[in-house]
Amino acid sequence: MMEQQLLDRISDIVNAPATDREKIDALLELDAMLYTELGITSTKADKVETRRKSRIIYREIRSIDKKDGNLLLNHLDK
């Protein structure tokens, strides 16, 4: 998924008339889709790019729910 597409999709999710939990669930689903695109032939650069995109998603989650967002970001750093 291209960077601008990702940012547009995140914006759509965050601005949707939904509960915070539904927004977080949709963002996590988007994150899961990024990881399912990785495969055995993915390069290290592909994996680094996916982690970078996850960080963007997790920061958005942190803006909705600080505790959950920080937990996800801390886990990503390990």
XYZ file of C-alpha atoms in Angstrom:
78
model
C 0.000 0.000 0.000
C 1.399 3.366 -1.009
C 2.094 5.962 1.651
C -0.553 8.443 0.489
C -3.157 5.691 0.236
C -2.324 4.661 3.783
C -2.631 8.219 5.076
C -5.935 8.687 3.244
C -7.288 5.431 4.653
C -6.197 6.393 8.192
C -7.881 9.769 7.787
C -11.089 8.110 6.584
C -11.110 5.803 9.596
C -10.378 8.514 12.154
C -12.962 10.920 10.737
C -15.682 8.281 10.432
C -18.688 8.554 12.734
C -17.751 5.582 14.910
C -16.822 4.846 18.497
C -13.195 5.036 19.553
C -13.082 1.236 19.872
C -14.393 0.809 16.315
C -11.788 3.258 15.012
C -8.987 1.442 16.824
C -10.242 -1.916 15.531
C -10.300 -0.577 11.964
C -6.764 0.817 12.333
C -5.521 -2.514 13.684
C -7.195 -4.297 10.785
C -5.365 -1.968 8.404
C -2.102 -2.769 10.196
C -2.783 -6.497 9.897
C -3.355 -6.098 6.158
C 0.095 -4.525 5.832
C 1.729 -7.511 7.493
C -0.219 -10.048 5.440
C 1.257 -8.483 2.313
C 4.714 -9.538 3.510
C 5.862 -12.929 2.366
C 8.845 -15.208 2.256
C 10.283 -13.246 -0.655
C 9.936 -9.860 1.047
C 13.161 -7.943 1.320
C 14.507 -6.382 4.476
C 13.537 -2.991 3.038
C 9.931 -4.204 2.646
C 9.872 -5.280 6.279
C 11.360 -1.983 7.472
C 8.798 -0.059 5.403
C 5.946 -2.078 6.908
C 7.215 -1.362 10.439
C 7.427 2.343 9.583
C 3.816 2.305 8.377
C 2.792 0.438 11.546
C 4.366 3.199 13.589
C 2.184 5.752 11.767
C -0.916 3.683 12.529
C 0.064 3.158 16.174
C 0.652 6.882 16.670
C -2.852 7.512 15.390
C -4.154 4.895 17.825
C -2.263 6.686 20.600
C -4.102 9.896 19.733
C -7.378 8.028 20.350
C -6.308 5.904 23.331
C -2.980 6.853 24.876
C -2.563 3.639 26.883
C -3.180 1.246 23.967
C -1.129 3.359 21.566
C 1.856 3.488 23.892
C 1.640 -0.258 24.462
C 1.706 -0.928 20.711
C 4.542 1.514 20.095
C 6.625 0.045 22.920
C 6.093 -3.451 21.547
C 7.104 -2.316 18.043
C 10.406 -0.977 19.396
C 11.391 -4.349 20.877
